[in-house]
Short mmCIF file of N, CA and C in Angstrom, two decimals:
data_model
loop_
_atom_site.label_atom_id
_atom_site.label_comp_id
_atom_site.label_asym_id
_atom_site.label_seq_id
_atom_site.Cartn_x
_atom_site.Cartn_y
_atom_site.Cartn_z
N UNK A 1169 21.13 -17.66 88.28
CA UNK A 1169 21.70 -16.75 89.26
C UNK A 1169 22.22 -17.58 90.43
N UNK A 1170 23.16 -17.33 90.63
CA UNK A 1170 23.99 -18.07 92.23
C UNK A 1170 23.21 -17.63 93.11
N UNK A 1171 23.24 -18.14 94.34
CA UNK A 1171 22.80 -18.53 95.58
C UNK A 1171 23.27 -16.73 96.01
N UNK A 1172 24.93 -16.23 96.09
CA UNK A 1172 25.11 -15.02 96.81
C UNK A 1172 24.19 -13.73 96.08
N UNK A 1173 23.97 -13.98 94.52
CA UNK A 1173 23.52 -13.76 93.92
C UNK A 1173 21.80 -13.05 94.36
N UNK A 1174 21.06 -14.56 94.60
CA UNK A 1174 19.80 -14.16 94.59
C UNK A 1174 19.69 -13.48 96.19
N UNK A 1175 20.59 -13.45 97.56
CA UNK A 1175 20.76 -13.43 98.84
C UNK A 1175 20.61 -11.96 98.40
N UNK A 1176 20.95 -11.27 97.79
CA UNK A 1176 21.76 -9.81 97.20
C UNK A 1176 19.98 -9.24 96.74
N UNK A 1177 20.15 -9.66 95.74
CA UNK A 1177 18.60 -9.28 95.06
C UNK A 1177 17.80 -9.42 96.09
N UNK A 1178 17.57 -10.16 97.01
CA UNK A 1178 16.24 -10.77 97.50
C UNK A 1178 16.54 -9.29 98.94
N UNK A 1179 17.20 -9.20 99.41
CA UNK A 1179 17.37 -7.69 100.54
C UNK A 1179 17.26 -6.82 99.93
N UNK A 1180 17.56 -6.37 98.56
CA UNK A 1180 17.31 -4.99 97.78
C UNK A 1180 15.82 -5.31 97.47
N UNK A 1181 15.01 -6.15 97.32
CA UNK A 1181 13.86 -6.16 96.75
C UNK A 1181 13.06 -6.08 98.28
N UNK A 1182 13.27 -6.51 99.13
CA UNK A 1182 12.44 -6.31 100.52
C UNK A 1182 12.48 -4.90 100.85
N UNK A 1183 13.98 -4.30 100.83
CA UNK A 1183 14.11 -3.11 101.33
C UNK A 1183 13.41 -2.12 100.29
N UNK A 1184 13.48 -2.57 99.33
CA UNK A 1184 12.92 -1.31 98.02
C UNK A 1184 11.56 -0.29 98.24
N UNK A 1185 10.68 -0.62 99.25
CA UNK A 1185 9.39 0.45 99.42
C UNK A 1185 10.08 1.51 100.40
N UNK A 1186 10.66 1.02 100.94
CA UNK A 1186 11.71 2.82 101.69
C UNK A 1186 12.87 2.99 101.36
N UNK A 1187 12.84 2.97 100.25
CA UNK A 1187 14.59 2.56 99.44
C UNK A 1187 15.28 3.92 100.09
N UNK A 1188 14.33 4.86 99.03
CA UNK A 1188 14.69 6.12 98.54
C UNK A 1188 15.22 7.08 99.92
N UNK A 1189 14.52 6.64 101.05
CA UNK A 1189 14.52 7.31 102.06
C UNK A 1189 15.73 7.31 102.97
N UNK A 1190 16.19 6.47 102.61
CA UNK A 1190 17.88 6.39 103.02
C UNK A 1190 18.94 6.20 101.53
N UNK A 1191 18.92 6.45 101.11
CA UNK A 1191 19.52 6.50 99.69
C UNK A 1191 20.34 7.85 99.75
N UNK A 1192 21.11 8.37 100.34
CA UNK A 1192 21.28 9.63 100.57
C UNK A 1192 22.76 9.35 99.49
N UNK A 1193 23.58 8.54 99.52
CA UNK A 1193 24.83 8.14 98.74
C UNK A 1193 24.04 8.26 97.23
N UNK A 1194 23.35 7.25 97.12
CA UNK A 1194 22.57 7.06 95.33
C UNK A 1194 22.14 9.03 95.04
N UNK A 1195 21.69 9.11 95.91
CA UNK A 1195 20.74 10.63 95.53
C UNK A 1195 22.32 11.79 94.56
N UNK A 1196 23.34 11.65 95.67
CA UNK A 1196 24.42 12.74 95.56
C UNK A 1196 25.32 12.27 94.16
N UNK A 1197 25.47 10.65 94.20
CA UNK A 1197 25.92 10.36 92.64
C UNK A 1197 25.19 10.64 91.62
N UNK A 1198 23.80 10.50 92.00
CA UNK A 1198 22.52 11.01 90.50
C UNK A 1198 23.02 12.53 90.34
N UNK A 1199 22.96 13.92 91.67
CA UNK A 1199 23.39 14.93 91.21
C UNK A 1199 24.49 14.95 90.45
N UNK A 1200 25.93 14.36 90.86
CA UNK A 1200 26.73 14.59 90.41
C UNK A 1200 26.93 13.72 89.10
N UNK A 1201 25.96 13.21 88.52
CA UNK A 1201 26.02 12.25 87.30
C UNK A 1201 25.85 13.48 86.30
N UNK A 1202 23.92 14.06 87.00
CA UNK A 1202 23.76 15.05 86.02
C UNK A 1202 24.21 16.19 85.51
N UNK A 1203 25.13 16.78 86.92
CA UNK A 1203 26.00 18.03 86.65
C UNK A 1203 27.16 17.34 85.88
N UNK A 1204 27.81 16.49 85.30
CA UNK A 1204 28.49 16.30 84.60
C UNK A 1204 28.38 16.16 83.14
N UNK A 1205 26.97 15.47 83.00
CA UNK A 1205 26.12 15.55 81.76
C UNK A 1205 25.67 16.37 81.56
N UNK A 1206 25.60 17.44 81.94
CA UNK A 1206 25.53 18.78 81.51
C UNK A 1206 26.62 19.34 80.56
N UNK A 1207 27.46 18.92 80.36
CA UNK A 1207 28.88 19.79 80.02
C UNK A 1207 28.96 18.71 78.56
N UNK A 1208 28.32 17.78 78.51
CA UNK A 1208 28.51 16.60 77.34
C UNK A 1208 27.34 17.18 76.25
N UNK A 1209 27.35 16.92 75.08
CA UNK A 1209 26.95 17.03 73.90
C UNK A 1209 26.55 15.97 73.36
N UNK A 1210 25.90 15.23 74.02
CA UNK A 1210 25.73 13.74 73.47
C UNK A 1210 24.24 14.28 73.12
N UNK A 1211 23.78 12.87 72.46
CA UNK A 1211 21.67 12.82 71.92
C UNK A 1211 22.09 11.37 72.03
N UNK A 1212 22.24 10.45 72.78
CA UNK A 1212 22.01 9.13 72.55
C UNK A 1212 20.17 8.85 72.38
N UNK A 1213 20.50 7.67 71.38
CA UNK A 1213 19.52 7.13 71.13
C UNK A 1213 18.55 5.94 71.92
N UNK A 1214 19.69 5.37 72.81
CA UNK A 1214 19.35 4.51 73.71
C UNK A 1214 20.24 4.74 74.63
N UNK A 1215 19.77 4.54 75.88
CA UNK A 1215 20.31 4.61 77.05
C UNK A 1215 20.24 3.02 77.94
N UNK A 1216 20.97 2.72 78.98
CA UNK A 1216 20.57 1.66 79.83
C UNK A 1216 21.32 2.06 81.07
N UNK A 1217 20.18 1.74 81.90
CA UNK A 1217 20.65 2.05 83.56
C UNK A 1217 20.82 0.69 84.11
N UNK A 1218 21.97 1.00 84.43
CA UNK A 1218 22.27 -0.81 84.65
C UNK A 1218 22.62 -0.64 86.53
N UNK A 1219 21.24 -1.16 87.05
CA UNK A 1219 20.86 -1.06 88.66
C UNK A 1219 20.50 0.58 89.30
N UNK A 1220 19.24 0.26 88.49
CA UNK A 1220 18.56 0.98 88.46
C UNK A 1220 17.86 1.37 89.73
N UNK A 1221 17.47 0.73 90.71
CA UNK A 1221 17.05 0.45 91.54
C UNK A 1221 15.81 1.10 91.48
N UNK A 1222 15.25 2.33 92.00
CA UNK A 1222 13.76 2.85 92.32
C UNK A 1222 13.55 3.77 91.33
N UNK A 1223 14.58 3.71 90.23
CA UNK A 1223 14.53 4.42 89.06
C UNK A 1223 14.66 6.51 89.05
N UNK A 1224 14.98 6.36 90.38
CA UNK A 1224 15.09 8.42 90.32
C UNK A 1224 16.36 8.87 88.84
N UNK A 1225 17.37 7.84 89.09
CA UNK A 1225 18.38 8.40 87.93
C UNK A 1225 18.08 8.38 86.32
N UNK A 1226 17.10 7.25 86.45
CA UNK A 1226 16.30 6.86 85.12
C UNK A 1226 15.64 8.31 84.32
N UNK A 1227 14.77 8.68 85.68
CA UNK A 1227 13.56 9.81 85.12
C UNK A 1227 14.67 11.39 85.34
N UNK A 1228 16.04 11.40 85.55
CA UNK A 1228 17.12 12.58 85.70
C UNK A 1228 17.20 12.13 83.92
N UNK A 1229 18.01 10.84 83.68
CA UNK A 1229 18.28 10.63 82.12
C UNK A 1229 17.15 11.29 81.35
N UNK A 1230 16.15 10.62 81.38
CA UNK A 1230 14.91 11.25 80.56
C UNK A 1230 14.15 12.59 80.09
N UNK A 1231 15.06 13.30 81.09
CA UNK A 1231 14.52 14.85 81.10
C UNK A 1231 15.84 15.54 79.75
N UNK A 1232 17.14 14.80 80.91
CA UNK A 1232 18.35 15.26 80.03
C UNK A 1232 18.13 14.92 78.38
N UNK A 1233 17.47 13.47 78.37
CA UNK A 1233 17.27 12.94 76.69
C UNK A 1233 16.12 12.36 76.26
N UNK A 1234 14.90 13.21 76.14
CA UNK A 1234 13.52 12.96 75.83
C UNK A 1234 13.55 12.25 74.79
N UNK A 1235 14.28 12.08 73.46
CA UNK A 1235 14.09 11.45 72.52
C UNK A 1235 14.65 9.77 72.86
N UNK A 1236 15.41 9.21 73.41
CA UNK A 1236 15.87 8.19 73.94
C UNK A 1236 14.98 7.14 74.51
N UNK A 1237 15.48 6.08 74.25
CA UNK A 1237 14.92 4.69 74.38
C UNK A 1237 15.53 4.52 75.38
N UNK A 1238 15.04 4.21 76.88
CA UNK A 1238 15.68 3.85 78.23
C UNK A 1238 15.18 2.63 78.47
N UNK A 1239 16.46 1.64 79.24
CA UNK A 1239 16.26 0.03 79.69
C UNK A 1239 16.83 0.69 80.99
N UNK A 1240 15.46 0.38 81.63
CA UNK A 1240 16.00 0.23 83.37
C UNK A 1240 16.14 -1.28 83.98
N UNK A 1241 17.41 -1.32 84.09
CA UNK A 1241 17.71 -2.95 84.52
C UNK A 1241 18.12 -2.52 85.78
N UNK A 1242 17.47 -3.71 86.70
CA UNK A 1242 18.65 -3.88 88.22
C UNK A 1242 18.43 -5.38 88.72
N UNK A 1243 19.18 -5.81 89.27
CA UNK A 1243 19.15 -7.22 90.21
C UNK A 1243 18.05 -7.92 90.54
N UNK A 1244 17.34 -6.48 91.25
CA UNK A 1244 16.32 -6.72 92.59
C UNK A 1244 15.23 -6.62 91.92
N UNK A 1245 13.93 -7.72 91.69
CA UNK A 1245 12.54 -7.10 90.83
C UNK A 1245 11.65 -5.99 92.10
N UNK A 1246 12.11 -6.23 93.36
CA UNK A 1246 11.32 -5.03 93.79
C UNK A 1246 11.83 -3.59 93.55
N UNK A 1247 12.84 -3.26 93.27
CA UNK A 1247 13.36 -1.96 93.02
C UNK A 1247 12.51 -1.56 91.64
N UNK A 1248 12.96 -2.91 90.77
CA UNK A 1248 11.97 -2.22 89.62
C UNK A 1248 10.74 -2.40 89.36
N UNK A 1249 10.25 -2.43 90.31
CA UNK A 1249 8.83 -2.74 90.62
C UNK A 1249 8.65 -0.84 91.18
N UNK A 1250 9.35 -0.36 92.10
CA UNK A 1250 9.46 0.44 92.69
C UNK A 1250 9.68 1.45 91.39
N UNK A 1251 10.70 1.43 90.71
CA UNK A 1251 10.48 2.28 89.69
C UNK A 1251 9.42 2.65 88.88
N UNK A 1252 9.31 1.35 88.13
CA UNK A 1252 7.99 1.27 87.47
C UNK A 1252 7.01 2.22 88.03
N UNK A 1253 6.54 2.39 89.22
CA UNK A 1253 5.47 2.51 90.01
C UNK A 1253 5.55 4.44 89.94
N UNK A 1254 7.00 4.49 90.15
CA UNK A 1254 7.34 6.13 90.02
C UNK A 1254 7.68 6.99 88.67
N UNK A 1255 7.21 5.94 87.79
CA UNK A 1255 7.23 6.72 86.03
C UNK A 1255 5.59 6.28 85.93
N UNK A 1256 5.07 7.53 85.14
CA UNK A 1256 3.76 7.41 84.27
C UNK A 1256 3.57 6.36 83.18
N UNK A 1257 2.82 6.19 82.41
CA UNK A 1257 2.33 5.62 81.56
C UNK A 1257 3.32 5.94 80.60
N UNK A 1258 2.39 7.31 80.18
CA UNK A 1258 2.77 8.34 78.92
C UNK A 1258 4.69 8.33 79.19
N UNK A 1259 5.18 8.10 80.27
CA UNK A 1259 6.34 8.71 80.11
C UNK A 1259 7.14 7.24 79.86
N UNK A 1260 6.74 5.93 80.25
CA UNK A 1260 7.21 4.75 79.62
C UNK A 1260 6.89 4.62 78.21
N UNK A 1261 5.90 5.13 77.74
CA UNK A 1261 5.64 4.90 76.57
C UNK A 1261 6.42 5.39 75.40
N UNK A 1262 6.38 6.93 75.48
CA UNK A 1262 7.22 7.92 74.94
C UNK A 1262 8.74 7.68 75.15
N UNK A 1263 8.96 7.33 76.23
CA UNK A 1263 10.97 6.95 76.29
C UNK A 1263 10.86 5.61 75.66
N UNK A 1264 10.04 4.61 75.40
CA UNK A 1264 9.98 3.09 75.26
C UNK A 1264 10.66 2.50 75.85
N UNK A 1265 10.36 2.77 77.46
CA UNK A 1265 11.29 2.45 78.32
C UNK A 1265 10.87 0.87 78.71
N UNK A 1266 11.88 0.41 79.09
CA UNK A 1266 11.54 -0.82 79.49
C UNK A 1266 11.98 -1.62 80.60
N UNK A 1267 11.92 -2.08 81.96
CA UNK A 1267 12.31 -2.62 82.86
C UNK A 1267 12.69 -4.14 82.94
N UNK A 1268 13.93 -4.04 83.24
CA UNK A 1268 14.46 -5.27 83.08
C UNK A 1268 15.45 -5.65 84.12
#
């Protein structure tokens, strides 16, 4: 990873325990992700959230596609540290979700 690279990750991973709390932009794209996926007919089998950050859009996917294999990837390991922390056991287990 480059230098601007890890500068990037390393402020999303400090900031990540009050991510959510100013996230007001991330929150309104997750609605408007899911009201769009509403209107789709898909069953994917695997999914990947690529910057994922505290994982809220992750556990929106999971409801929409219970049978699905989810990879929550992002930059920052505190975001997905932060995620991690906001999915259950049972519910990593059952999606075979995996953080990356």
């Amino acid at each position: 990873m480059n230098k601007h690279k890890k500068k990037i990750a390393q402020a999303f991973s400090n900031a990540a325990k009050g991510y959510d709390q100013s996230a007001i932009l991330q929150q309104q794209v997750e609605q408007q992700m899911r009201e769009r996926l509403d209107y789709m007919r898909l069953q994917p089998d695997k999914i990947v959230d690529l910057g994922a950050g505290t994982g809220h859009a992750s556990a929106t996917l999971l409801k929409l596609y219970p049978k699905a294999q989810l990879m929550t990837m992002d930059l920052a390991m505190g975001m997905l540290y932060e995620a991690r922390k906001n999915t259950t056991y049972w519910t990593r287990w059952r999606a075979k979700q995996s953080f990356i």
